[in-house]
Structure formats: structure tokens, C-alpha cells
CSV table of C-alpha atoms and ligand atoms in Angstrom, one decimal:
chain,number,residue,atom,x,y,z
A,1,MET,CA,14.5,7.2,9.0
A,2,SER,CA,15.2,10.5,7.4
A,3,GLY,CA,14.8,13.8,9.3
A,4,ILE,CA,12.6,15.3,6.6
A,5,ASN,CA,10.5,18.1,7.8
A,6,VAL,CA,7.4,17.4,5.8
A,7,TYR,CA,5.7,20.6,6.9
A,8,ALA,CA,8.4,22.7,5.2
A,9,HIS,CA,7.1,21.2,1.9
A,10,TYR,CA,3.3,22.0,2.6
A,11,THR,CA,2.2,24.9,0.4
A,12,SER,CA,-1.2,26.4,-0.8
A,13,GLU,CA,-2.8,25.6,2.6
A,14,GLU,CA,-5.1,28.5,2.2
A,15,ASP,CA,-6.9,26.7,-0.7
A,16,TYR,CA,-10.6,25.7,0.0
A,17,PRO,CA,-10.9,28.0,3.1
A,18,ASP,CA,-14.7,27.2,3.3
A,19,LEU,CA,-13.9,23.4,3.8
A,20,ASP,CA,-15.0,22.3,7.3
A,21,TYR,CA,-11.6,21.0,8.3
A,22,THR,CA,-12.5,20.9,12.0
A,23,GLY,CA,-15.6,18.8,11.4
A,24,ALA,CA,-13.7,16.6,9.0
A,25,CYS,CA,-11.2,15.8,12.0
A,26,GLU,CA,-14.1,15.1,14.3
A,27,ARG,CA,-15.6,12.7,11.6
A,28,LEU,CA,-12.4,10.9,11.2
A,29,ALA,CA,-12.1,10.5,15.0
A,30,ARG,CA,-15.6,9.0,15.1
A,31,ALA,CA,-14.7,6.6,12.2
A,32,ILE,CA,-11.5,5.5,14.2
A,33,SER,CA,-13.8,4.8,17.1
A,34,CYS,CA,-15.5,2.2,15.1
A,35,LYS,CA,-13.3,-0.8,15.9
A,36,THR,CA,-13.4,-2.4,12.5
A,37,ILE,CA,-11.2,-5.4,12.8
A,38,ASP,CA,-11.6,-8.4,10.4
A,39,HIS,CA,-11.4,-11.8,12.3
A,40,GLY,CA,-12.8,-13.8,9.3
A,41,GLU,CA,-15.8,-15.7,10.5
A,42,LYS,CA,-15.5,-14.4,13.9
A,43,THR,CA,-15.7,-10.7,12.9
A,44,GLU,CA,-17.8,-8.6,15.0
A,45,GLY,CA,-20.3,-6.9,12.6
A,46,ALA,CA,-21.5,-4.0,14.8
A,47,PRO,CA,-18.4,-1.7,14.4
A,48,PHE,CA,-18.7,-2.0,10.6
A,49,GLU,CA,-22.4,-1.1,10.9
A,50,ARG,CA,-21.6,1.9,13.0
A,51,LEU,CA,-19.1,2.9,10.4
A,52,HIS,CA,-21.7,2.7,7.6
A,53,ALA,CA,-24.2,4.6,9.7
A,54,LEU,CA,-21.5,7.3,10.2
A,55,VAL,CA,-20.8,7.6,6.5
A,56,ARG,CA,-24.6,7.8,5.8
A,57,SER,CA,-25.2,10.6,8.3
A,58,SER,CA,-22.0,12.5,7.7
A,59,PHE,CA,-22.2,13.1,3.9
A,60,PRO,CA,-25.8,14.2,3.0
A,61,HIS,CA,-24.9,15.6,-0.5
A,62,ILE,CA,-23.1,12.3,-1.4
A,63,MET,CA,-26.0,10.2,0.0
A,64,ALA,CA,-28.7,12.3,-1.9
A,65,ALA,CA,-26.8,11.9,-5.2
A,66,SER,CA,-25.6,8.4,-5.0
A,67,THR,CA,-26.6,4.7,-4.5
A,68,PHE,CA,-25.1,3.2,-1.3
A,69,GLU,CA,-24.8,-0.5,-1.4
A,70,GLU,CA,-23.8,-2.8,1.5
A,71,VAL,CA,-22.2,-6.0,0.0
A,72,GLY,CA,-21.9,-8.0,3.1
A,73,ARG,CA,-19.6,-5.6,5.2
A,74,ASN,CA,-18.3,-4.0,2.1
A,75,LEU,CA,-19.4,-0.8,0.7
A,76,LEU,CA,-20.0,0.5,-2.8
A,77,ILE,CA,-21.1,4.1,-3.2
A,78,THR,CA,-21.9,5.2,-6.8
A,79,CYS,CA,-22.2,9.0,-7.6
A,80,PRO,CA,-23.5,8.9,-11.2
A,81,GLY,CA,-21.9,11.5,-13.5
A,82,THR,CA,-23.8,13.5,-16.1
A,83,ASP,CA,-22.0,12.0,-18.9
A,84,PRO,CA,-22.4,8.2,-18.8
A,85,SER,CA,-20.1,7.7,-21.8
A,86,LEU,CA,-17.2,8.5,-19.7
A,87,PRO,CA,-15.3,5.7,-17.8
A,88,CYS,CA,-15.6,6.3,-14.0
A,89,ALA,CA,-13.1,7.4,-11.4
A,90,LEU,CA,-12.7,4.8,-8.7
A,91,LEU,CA,-11.6,5.7,-5.2
A,92,LEU,CA,-10.6,2.9,-3.0
A,93,ALA,CA,-9.9,2.5,0.7
A,94,HIS,CA,-10.4,-0.3,3.2
A,95,GLN,CA,-12.7,-0.1,6.2
A,96,ASP,CA,-10.7,-2.6,8.3
A,97,VAL,CA,-7.8,-2.0,10.7
A,98,VAL,CA,-5.3,-4.2,12.4
A,99,PRO,CA,-5.5,-5.0,16.0
A,100,VAL,CA,-3.3,-3.3,18.6
A,101,VAL,CA,-0.2,-5.4,18.9
A,102,PRO,CA,-0.6,-7.5,22.1
A,103,GLY,CA,1.7,-6.2,24.8
A,104,THR,CA,1.9,-2.6,23.5
A,105,GLU,CA,-1.5,-1.5,24.9
A,106,ASN,CA,0.3,0.6,27.6
A,107,ASP,CA,2.5,2.3,25.1
A,108,TRP,CA,-0.5,4.1,23.7
A,109,LEU,CA,-0.8,7.7,24.8
A,110,HIS,CA,-4.5,7.5,23.7
A,111,ASP,CA,-6.7,4.5,23.6
A,112,ALA,CA,-6.4,3.2,20.1
A,113,PHE,CA,-10.2,3.1,19.6
A,114,ALA,CA,-11.5,6.0,21.6
A,115,GLY,CA,-11.4,8.3,18.7
A,116,GLU,CA,-9.8,11.0,20.6
A,117,LEU,CA,-8.4,14.3,19.1
A,118,ASP,CA,-6.4,17.2,20.4
A,119,GLU,CA,-5.3,20.5,19.1
A,120,THR,CA,-2.7,18.8,16.9
A,121,PHE,CA,-3.8,15.2,16.2
A,122,VAL,CA,-6.4,12.9,15.5
A,123,TRP,CA,-5.4,9.6,17.4
A,124,GLY,CA,-6.0,5.9,17.0
A,125,ARG,CA,-5.7,2.9,14.9
A,126,GLY,CA,-6.5,3.6,11.4
A,127,ALA,CA,-5.6,7.3,11.5
A,128,LEU,CA,-2.9,6.5,8.9
A,129,ASP,CA,-4.1,3.0,7.6
A,130,ILE,CA,-6.3,4.0,6.2
A,131,LYS,CA,-9.5,5.7,7.6
A,132,ASP,CA,-7.8,9.0,6.6
A,133,MET,CA,-8.1,8.0,3.0
A,134,LEU,CA,-11.6,6.5,3.3
A,135,MET,CA,-13.0,9.5,5.1
A,136,GLY,CA,-10.9,12.1,3.2
A,137,GLU,CA,-12.2,10.8,-0.2
A,138,LEU,CA,-15.8,11.3,1.1
A,139,GLU,CA,-14.9,14.8,2.5
A,140,ALA,CA,-13.6,15.9,-0.8
A,141,LEU,CA,-16.5,14.7,-2.8
A,142,GLU,CA,-19.0,16.0,-0.3
A,143,TYR,CA,-17.3,19.4,-0.5
A,144,LEU,CA,-17.7,19.6,-4.3
A,145,LEU,CA,-21.3,18.3,-4.4
A,146,ALA,CA,-22.2,20.7,-1.5
A,147,ARG,CA,-21.1,23.6,-3.7
A,148,GLY,CA,-23.5,22.7,-6.5
A,149,ASN,CA,-21.1,20.8,-8.7
A,150,ARG,CA,-22.3,17.8,-10.6
A,151,PRO,CA,-19.5,15.6,-11.7
A,152,ARG,CA,-19.5,14.7,-15.5
A,153,ARG,CA,-17.6,11.6,-14.6
A,154,THR,CA,-19.2,9.0,-12.4
A,155,VAL,CA,-17.3,8.5,-9.0
A,156,ILE,CA,-17.4,5.2,-7.4
A,157,LEU,CA,-16.2,4.7,-3.9
A,158,ALA,CA,-15.3,1.0,-3.0
A,159,PHE,CA,-14.5,0.2,0.5
A,160,GLY,CA,-13.5,-3.5,1.3
A,161,ALA,CA,-13.8,-4.8,4.8
A,162,ASP,CA,-10.9,-7.2,4.9
A,163,GLU,CA,-7.8,-5.7,3.1
A,164,GLU,CA,-5.5,-6.6,6.1
A,165,THR,CA,-6.6,-10.3,5.8
A,166,ALA,CA,-8.3,-12.0,3.0
A,167,SER,CA,-8.9,-9.1,0.7
A,168,ALA,CA,-12.1,-11.1,-0.3
A,169,GLY,CA,-14.2,-7.8,-0.1
A,170,ALA,CA,-12.3,-6.2,-2.9
A,171,THR,CA,-12.5,-9.2,-5.0
A,172,LYS,CA,-16.3,-9.3,-4.6
A,173,LEU,CA,-16.7,-5.6,-5.3
A,174,ALA,CA,-14.5,-5.7,-8.4
A,175,ALA,CA,-16.6,-8.6,-9.7
A,176,ILE,CA,-19.7,-6.7,-9.2
A,177,LEU,CA,-18.3,-3.8,-11.2
A,178,GLU,CA,-17.1,-6.0,-13.8
A,179,ALA,CA,-20.5,-7.8,-14.2
A,180,ARG,CA,-22.0,-4.3,-14.5
A,181,GLY,CA,-19.7,-3.5,-17.3
A,182,VAL,CA,-18.1,-0.6,-15.4
A,183,ARG,CA,-14.8,0.6,-16.6
A,184,ALA,CA,-12.7,3.0,-14.5
A,185,GLU,CA,-10.4,5.6,-16.3
A,186,TRP,CA,-8.2,5.5,-13.1
A,187,LEU,CA,-8.3,4.1,-9.8
A,188,LEU,CA,-6.8,5.5,-6.6
A,189,ASP,CA,-5.7,3.3,-3.7
A,190,GLU,CA,-3.4,3.3,-0.8
A,191,GLY,CA,0.3,3.2,-1.6
A,192,THR,CA,3.3,4.7,0.1
A,193,THR,CA,2.5,7.6,2.2
A,194,THR,CA,5.4,9.9,3.1
A,195,MET,CA,8.3,11.8,1.7
A,196,PHE,CA,11.8,10.3,1.5
A,197,ALA,CA,15.4,11.4,1.1
A,198,GLY,CA,16.6,11.2,-2.4
A,199,ALA,CA,20.1,10.2,-1.1
A,200,LEU,CA,19.0,6.5,-1.2
A,201,TRP,CA,18.6,7.1,-5.0
A,202,GLY,CA,21.9,9.1,-5.4
A,203,ALA,CA,20.1,12.4,-5.4
A,204,PRO,CA,21.0,13.9,-1.9
A,205,GLU,CA,19.6,17.3,-2.7
A,206,ARG,CA,16.0,16.1,-3.5
A,207,VAL,CA,13.1,15.0,-1.5
A,208,LEU,CA,11.0,12.3,-3.2
A,209,THR,CA,7.5,11.0,-3.1
A,210,ASP,CA,6.1,8.3,-5.3
A,211,VAL,CA,3.1,7.2,-7.1
A,212,CYS,CA,3.1,3.4,-7.3
A,213,ILE,CA,1.9,1.8,-10.4
A,214,SER,CA,2.2,-1.8,-9.5
A,215,GLN,CA,2.7,-4.0,-6.4
A,216,LYS,CA,4.9,-6.9,-5.5
A,217,GLY,CA,3.6,-10.4,-5.5
A,218,TYR,CA,3.4,-12.7,-2.4
A,219,LEU,CA,4.2,-16.4,-2.3
A,220,ASP,CA,4.7,-18.7,0.5
A,221,LEU,CA,6.4,-22.0,-0.3
A,222,ARG,CA,6.7,-24.9,2.1
A,223,LEU,CA,9.9,-27.1,1.8
A,224,ASP,CA,9.2,-30.7,3.2
A,225,ALA,CA,11.8,-33.2,4.0
A,226,HIS,CA,10.8,-36.6,5.0
A,227,GLY,CA,12.4,-38.2,8.0
A,228,GLU,CA,12.2,-41.5,9.7
A,229,GLY,CA,13.2,-40.7,13.3
A,230,GLY,CA,15.3,-43.4,14.9
A,231,HIS,CA,18.4,-43.4,17.1
A,232,SER,CA,20.9,-40.8,16.1
A,233,SER,CA,23.9,-43.3,16.6
A,234,ASN,CA,23.4,-44.1,12.8
A,235,PRO,CA,22.2,-41.1,10.9
A,236,PHE,CA,23.2,-42.8,7.5
A,237,GLY,CA,21.9,-40.7,4.6
A,238,GLY,CA,21.5,-37.6,6.9
A,239,THR,CA,18.5,-36.4,9.0
A,240,SER,CA,15.6,-34.6,7.6
A,241,LEU,CA,16.8,-31.3,9.2
A,242,GLU,CA,20.1,-31.8,7.4
A,243,ARG,CA,18.5,-32.3,4.0
A,244,LEU,CA,16.3,-29.3,4.8
A,245,SER,CA,19.3,-27.2,5.6
A,246,VAL,CA,21.1,-28.2,2.5
A,247,ALA,CA,18.0,-27.3,0.5
A,248,ILE,CA,17.9,-23.9,2.1
A,249,SER,CA,21.5,-23.3,1.5
A,250,HIS,CA,21.2,-24.2,-2.2
A,251,LEU,CA,18.4,-21.8,-2.5
A,252,VAL,CA,20.5,-19.0,-0.8
A,253,GLU,CA,23.4,-19.7,-3.1
A,254,SER,CA,21.5,-19.7,-6.3
A,255,ARG,CA,19.2,-16.7,-5.7
A,256,PRO,CA,18.4,-14.9,-9.0
A,257,ALA,CA,20.5,-11.8,-9.7
A,258,PRO,CA,18.9,-8.3,-9.0
A,259,GLU,CA,17.0,-6.8,-11.8
A,260,LEU,CA,15.6,-3.4,-13.0
A,261,THR,CA,12.0,-3.6,-13.7
A,262,PRO,CA,10.7,-1.1,-16.3
A,263,ILE,CA,9.1,0.9,-13.4
A,264,VAL,CA,12.4,1.3,-11.5
A,265,ARG,CA,14.1,2.2,-14.9
A,266,ASP,CA,11.5,4.9,-15.0
A,267,THR,CA,12.3,5.9,-11.4
A,268,PHE,CA,16.0,6.3,-12.4
A,269,ARG,CA,15.2,8.1,-15.6
A,270,ALA,CA,13.0,10.6,-13.7
A,271,LEU,CA,15.8,11.2,-11.2
A,272,ALA,CA,18.7,11.3,-13.6
A,273,PRO,CA,18.9,15.0,-13.8
A,274,HIS,CA,19.2,15.2,-10.0
A,275,ILE,CA,21.5,12.2,-9.3
A,276,THR,CA,25.0,13.6,-8.4
A,277,GLU,CA,26.3,10.4,-6.7
A,278,GLU,CA,29.0,8.6,-8.7
A,279,GLN,CA,28.8,5.9,-10.2
A,280,LEU,CA,25.1,6.2,-10.4
A,281,ARG,CA,25.3,9.6,-12.1
A,282,THR,CA,27.2,8.3,-15.0
A,283,LEU,CA,25.3,5.1,-15.2
A,284,VAL,CA,21.8,6.7,-15.2
A,285,GLN,CA,22.7,8.6,-18.4
A,286,ASP,CA,21.8,5.4,-20.2
A,287,VAL,CA,19.6,3.4,-17.8
A,288,ASP,CA,18.9,0.5,-20.2
A,289,ALA,CA,22.5,0.0,-21.2
A,290,ASN,CA,23.6,-0.1,-17.6
A,291,ALA,CA,20.6,-1.7,-16.0
A,292,GLU,CA,22.7,-4.7,-14.6
A,293,LYS,CA,25.3,-2.4,-12.9
A,294,ILE,CA,22.6,-0.1,-11.6
A,295,ALA,CA,20.6,-3.1,-10.2
A,296,SER,CA,23.5,-4.4,-8.4
A,297,LEU,CA,24.3,-1.1,-6.9
A,298,ALA,CA,20.8,-0.7,-5.6
A,299,ALA,CA,20.7,-4.1,-4.2
A,300,ALA,CA,23.6,-3.3,-1.9
A,301,ARG,CA,21.4,-0.8,-0.3
A,302,ARG,CA,18.8,-1.9,2.4
A,303,GLY,CA,16.3,0.8,1.4
A,304,LEU,CA,16.5,-0.1,-2.4
A,305,TYR,CA,16.9,-3.9,-2.1
A,306,PRO,CA,13.2,-4.9,-2.2
A,307,PHE,CA,12.7,-2.8,-5.4
A,308,VAL,CA,15.4,-4.7,-7.4
A,309,VAL,CA,15.0,-8.2,-5.9
A,310,THR,CA,12.4,-10.9,-5.7
A,311,THR,CA,13.1,-11.3,-2.0
A,312,MET,CA,13.3,-14.6,-0.1
A,313,ALA,CA,12.8,-14.7,3.6
A,314,VAL,CA,13.3,-18.1,5.5
A,315,ASP,CA,10.7,-17.6,8.3
A,316,MET,CA,9.5,-20.8,9.8
A,317,LEU,CA,11.0,-24.1,10.6
A,318,GLU,CA,9.1,-27.1,12.0
A,319,GLY,CA,9.8,-30.6,12.9
A,320,GLY,CA,13.0,-30.9,15.1
A,321,SER,CA,13.5,-33.6,17.4
A,322,ALA,CA,12.8,-33.2,21.1
A,323,ALA,CA,15.9,-35.0,22.4
A,324,PRO,CA,19.6,-34.8,21.1
A,325,ASN,CA,19.9,-38.6,20.6
A,326,VAL,CA,16.6,-38.9,18.6
A,327,MET,CA,16.6,-38.1,14.9
A,328,PRO,CA,13.8,-35.9,13.7
A,329,GLY,CA,10.8,-37.1,11.7
A,330,ASP,CA,9.4,-35.0,8.9
A,331,ALA,CA,10.6,-31.4,8.8
A,332,SER,CA,9.6,-28.3,6.9
A,333,ALA,CA,10.4,-24.8,6.4
A,334,THR,CA,8.2,-22.1,5.1
A,335,ILE,CA,9.8,-19.3,2.9
A,336,ASN,CA,8.1,-16.1,2.1
A,337,PHE,CA,8.9,-14.6,-1.4
A,338,ARG,CA,7.9,-11.1,-2.5
A,339,LEU,CA,7.9,-11.2,-6.3
A,340,LEU,CA,9.0,-8.3,-8.5
A,341,PRO,CA,6.4,-7.1,-11.0
A,342,GLY,CA,7.0,-9.3,-14.1
A,343,THR,CA,7.9,-12.3,-11.9
A,344,THR,CA,5.4,-15.2,-11.5
A,345,ALA,CA,5.1,-18.1,-9.0
A,346,ASP,CA,6.0,-20.4,-11.8
A,347,ASP,CA,9.2,-18.5,-12.3
A,348,VAL,CA,10.1,-18.9,-8.7
A,349,LEU,CA,9.0,-22.6,-8.5
A,350,ALA,CA,11.1,-23.4,-11.5
A,351,TRP,CA,14.2,-21.8,-9.9
A,352,VAL,CA,13.4,-23.4,-6.5
A,353,GLU,CA,13.0,-26.9,-8.0
A,354,GLY,CA,16.3,-26.5,-9.9
A,355,ALA,CA,18.1,-25.6,-6.7
A,356,LEU,CA,16.4,-28.5,-4.7
A,357,ASP,CA,17.4,-31.1,-7.4
A,358,GLY,CA,19.1,-33.9,-5.7
A,359,THR,CA,18.2,-32.8,-2.1
A,360,GLY,CA,15.2,-35.0,-1.6
A,361,VAL,CA,13.4,-31.9,-0.5
A,362,THR,CA,10.0,-30.9,-2.1
A,363,ALA,CA,8.5,-27.5,-2.5
A,364,THR,CA,4.7,-26.6,-2.5
A,365,ALA,CA,3.1,-23.3,-2.9
A,366,VAL,CA,0.8,-22.7,0.0
A,367,HIS,CA,-0.3,-19.0,-0.5
A,368,TYR,CA,0.0,-16.9,-3.7
A,369,THR,CA,-1.0,-13.4,-4.7
A,370,PRO,CA,0.4,-12.5,-8.1
A,371,ALA,CA,2.4,-9.3,-8.6
A,372,GLY,CA,0.4,-6.4,-10.0
A,373,ARG,CA,0.4,-5.5,-13.7
A,374,MET,CA,2.8,-2.9,-14.5
A,375,ASP,CA,0.9,0.3,-15.4
A,376,SER,CA,2.3,3.4,-17.1
A,377,THR,CA,3.3,6.7,-16.1
A,378,SER,CA,1.5,7.8,-19.3
A,379,GLY,CA,-1.7,6.1,-18.0
A,380,ALA,CA,-4.8,8.0,-17.2
A,381,GLY,CA,-4.7,10.1,-14.1
A,382,TYR,CA,-1.0,9.7,-13.4
A,383,ALA,CA,-0.1,13.2,-14.3
A,384,GLU,CA,-3.1,14.5,-12.6
A,385,VAL,CA,-2.3,12.9,-9.3
A,386,SER,CA,1.3,13.9,-9.8
A,387,GLU,CA,0.3,17.6,-10.4
A,388,ALA,CA,-1.9,17.6,-7.4
A,389,LEU,CA,0.8,16.3,-5.2
A,390,GLU,CA,3.3,18.8,-6.5
A,391,HIS,CA,0.9,21.6,-6.0
A,392,TYR,CA,0.5,21.0,-2.3
A,393,TYR,CA,4.0,19.6,-1.6
A,394,ARG,CA,6.5,22.0,-3.0
A,395,ASP,CA,10.1,21.0,-3.9
A,396,VAL,CA,9.2,17.4,-3.9
A,397,ASP,CA,9.8,15.0,-6.9
A,398,VAL,CA,7.2,12.7,-7.7
A,399,VAL,CA,8.6,9.5,-9.1
A,400,PRO,CA,7.0,6.1,-10.1
A,401,SER,CA,7.5,3.1,-8.0
A,402,PHE,CA,5.6,0.1,-6.8
A,403,VAL,CA,4.3,-1.0,-3.5
A,404,CYS,CA,6.4,-3.8,-1.8
A,405,GLY,CA,3.4,-5.1,0.3
A,406,GLY,CA,0.0,-5.9,-1.0
A,407,THR,CA,-3.1,-3.8,-1.5
A,408,ASP,CA,-6.8,-4.2,-2.6
A,409,ALA,CA,-6.1,-2.4,-5.8
A,410,ILE,CA,-4.8,-5.5,-7.6
A,411,ARG,CA,-8.3,-7.0,-7.6
A,412,TYR,CA,-9.5,-4.2,-9.8
A,413,GLU,CA,-7.0,-4.8,-12.8
A,414,ALA,CA,-10.0,-6.0,-15.0
A,415,VAL,CA,-11.9,-2.9,-14.6
A,416,CYS,CA,-9.0,-0.4,-14.8
A,417,ASP,CA,-6.0,0.0,-17.0
A,418,SER,CA,-4.4,2.7,-14.7
A,419,ILE,CA,-4.1,1.8,-11.1
A,420,LEU,CA,-2.5,4.5,-8.9
A,421,ARG,CA,-1.4,3.5,-5.4
A,422,VAL,CA,-0.7,6.6,-3.6
A,423,ILE,CA,-2.0,8.1,-0.3
A,424,PRO,CA,-2.6,11.9,-0.6
A,425,PHE,CA,-1.7,12.6,3.1
A,426,ARG,CA,2.0,13.2,4.0
A,427,PRO,CA,2.6,12.5,7.7
A,428,THR,CA,6.1,12.8,9.2
A,429,PRO,CA,8.4,9.7,8.5
A,430,GLU,CA,8.4,9.1,12.2
A,431,GLU,CA,4.6,9.2,12.5
A,432,GLU,CA,4.3,6.7,9.7
A,433,ALA,CA,7.2,4.4,10.9
A,434,THR,CA,5.8,4.1,14.5
A,435,GLY,CA,2.2,4.4,13.7
A,436,VAL,CA,1.2,2.2,10.8
A,437,HIS,CA,0.5,-1.3,12.4
A,438,GLY,CA,2.4,-0.1,15.4
A,439,VAL,CA,1.7,2.3,18.4
A,440,ASN,CA,0.4,5.8,18.8
A,441,GLU,CA,-1.1,5.8,15.4
A,442,ARG,CA,-2.1,9.4,14.6
A,443,ILE,CA,-2.6,12.0,11.9
A,444,SER,CA,-2.0,15.7,12.5
A,445,ARG,CA,-5.0,18.0,11.8
A,446,ARG,CA,-2.7,19.7,9.3
A,447,THR,CA,-1.7,16.6,7.4
A,448,TYR,CA,-5.3,15.5,7.1
A,449,ALA,CA,-6.4,18.8,5.9
A,450,GLN,CA,-3.7,19.0,3.2
A,451,GLY,CA,-4.4,15.5,1.8
A,452,ILE,CA,-8.1,16.5,1.5
A,453,ARG,CA,-7.1,19.5,-0.5
A,454,VAL,CA,-5.0,17.1,-2.8
A,455,LEU,CA,-8.2,15.0,-3.3
A,456,VAL,CA,-10.5,17.9,-3.9
A,457,ARG,CA,-8.1,19.3,-6.6
A,458,LEU,CA,-7.8,15.9,-8.3
A,459,LEU,CA,-11.4,15.4,-8.4
A,460,GLU,CA,-12.0,19.1,-9.6
A,461,ARG,CA,-9.6,18.4,-12.5
A,462,THR,CA,-10.7,14.9,-13.5
A,463,VAL,CA,-14.4,14.4,-12.7
A,464,LEU,CA,-16.0,17.8,-12.9
B,1,LIG,ZN1,-3.9,-0.3,4.4
């Protein structure tokens, strides 16, 4: 982790002095105290109902101006604009949070679901992922409405209830919008959240933050090797584990070369004037001509590796024998792939089947979410989001990128051509690294207030 002092980049914190930042922190704490964990069919509904009640009671101007729909546990809030001919602005977040990791309960300085706040922080699960964004979007819109503004453009807030698990809520909400013929000018959803050192990209003098315009795909593949068992004194033809191991080693040896997607080419182009590290500095003078060389340099760095590689992680092995003198029966391995934008499951399967040829091992896709569409830095909202970030975080270069995990945003591709994955809040890299899905998740009051300012400015400039 870099030692970036994010607060040294905060600026214009005096904006919107009449916004109730203290109340906003208290409302965020109450939202955190709703233990909204998705457990599929076993999900407890009451915490979600409490969160819905909190939203209803906390934002009177939004409630007066909007329709509030509960679609199962998912929420759709539509604040109609005065000009119905304009495509809407779509603000996303998810209500659900991940559980506390078993065994880490005692490492938390404050109970993860108590909704505690002190002079500096709002504490608890969801403070960064992602009740800050859910409540912050509402705070920003409420602030504007309370001051007599009527948006020209319709604003729709869509809050799924199971992003961390099935993401079925987002699929459902997107289908409703599509059926209604709703079009979104741009969509804002979670993405990366903090600032990072430009050194990774060969620009050691710079601090970066990114707006993600795609996301990687997700594929679990199971490899199966048939085995007959039997006494290991005659392993003629090899055991199932042996065939499986050979198959895995063929995959490892034949991995596709790293590649520079159009988005990462844009990242390097945006940074080119600041890149001082050789050989990168010379190569990025013509990114397209040198794409292969840049990709292999990037692939040699842990922090850039996932941005230039469809990654493959061999994660699960099943089916070994219980005794050293007994050959195993059927054996399987599960491999998790994260697909670069532009790469499909069929591409991966074609490569895998080629590599498995002659091994007697078969491959089956067991779970697949495609990579996101690659949107454009010239798409709607990109410039405005970048401007708002640059306005509140000085001396930070905003660059395009993509999310290496998954988010709900991909479900909305049919209703929006410009999907922007970026969280307006900038916690310290340490807070982000330990807190998100980890322990002592918290957001500082200062970080929360600054992110709300980003959202207010963005809405002022795009929907009023
Ligand atoms: Zn999240």
C-alpha cells in the first residue's frame, strides 16, 4: 500500500456550508446498524425493512417529489425531472453488506453493526462498501431539492439487495426500467475508491484516481478427470490426479499473452505526459505501436497484472485418495478466470479445450458473468464526473480504467450507454485495504462529507 496522504489532496471543503454533514453522518451510522446481509432464501427481511423505513423518514423532500418502489427487498426511487424528453441520471448502490469474517469478531474496535460514530469516524460494516454511496446519493439529492431546485433530468436511484451474492436484484430492477422504456444518459455505480501512486504506471510524481468504464468477467471452470480407483501397484495409464495435474500444467504453459485493451491504452495515453520511467516513457509515445511491449512490462508488475491479463487461479482440488496405496476415483479442479473486457467465455473455453487436448480431462463452465461492455471516455457524464473529482481532490490525475471484481452496473447495459464505476469517497488506502470486506470498516466524517460534495456538484451540473 502506498503512503498517500489523501487529505493533502482534499480541497474546496468549504463548499455547501449549509449541508447538514453532522446529520448525514448520523444517518449513515443508522443505515450501518441495519444488518442487511443477503443469505439467499434464508435472508432476514427485517433489517432491509428498517433500512427502507430509514430512507423514507430521512429524506422528506425526495419522498415528496418521488415514487418509492419496493421490488422485493430492492429499491427503486424515481424523482421525475421537469423535462421528460431528457434521458435520466441513474444512481446505483447496493443495500447488502458482507458478514463479518468468522474469527475476526474480536478484532473490531466497534461492533460492526452497532452504528457507532465518534469525533472522527463512522464505524461499521458497509461504511465503505457501500452504504456511504447509498446514503450519500440520497443526501446530495435531498440537499438540492430542499433548496427549491427541481431537476430537469429525471433522477433514478436503484438499490439492489444482493450485489455481494447473486446480483439478482439489479437484474430485476434493470428489467423493470427497460420494460418502461427508461433510458439513462449516464449511470454511476461503485468502482475503485481511493487514490494510488502513479509509480506503478511509471509516473512516480503523480497521484492517480480512476473512473472505471468496464469490468472484468467472471468464469469458474471445472476440470474433470475420470478415475477407476484400484490398487496402486499397477497405475497403468496414470491416475485421475495425474491426468488432472498434466491438464493444469498444460493450461499454465499455454496461457494467452498479456494484452492492452482499448481502456488500458487510454490509461497510458492519459498518463503519457507524466510517465518518466524508462522504457515506459519511450514506449507510451506511441501506445498502439508498442502495445505488446507495454503489456508485457505491465504484466510483470503485481499491481498492473490483472489489468493486462485474463487471470487464471487454480483454486480447488477434489477427489484425492484416502490412502497412499489406493488410486483415486474421479478427480476435479475448479479454476477461476477473470476475463479482460473483450474476452468471452467461449474464447477461454476454446483455449482451454486446445490445451486439454489428449489429456482425457474435460472442462465445464459452472458459473459465468461476462465482462462489461467497454464504454468510452467521451461518453456522457465521464467529463462531469472527472471534473467533480478534480474539483475536490487537487493534484490528482483522473484516468480511465476498469473494475477487476464485479458490480451490479453490468446488469444495466441495456438502459445506459455510459456506465461510470467510481466511488466519490476517498478514504486512506489503509482504511480501504483493511476495511472493505475486512475488519474495522469505517469512513471518516471528513471523507464522507467530501464525497457528498462531489455528488452535489455532479448533480448540479448534470441534472438541474
Ligand atoms: Zn460493493
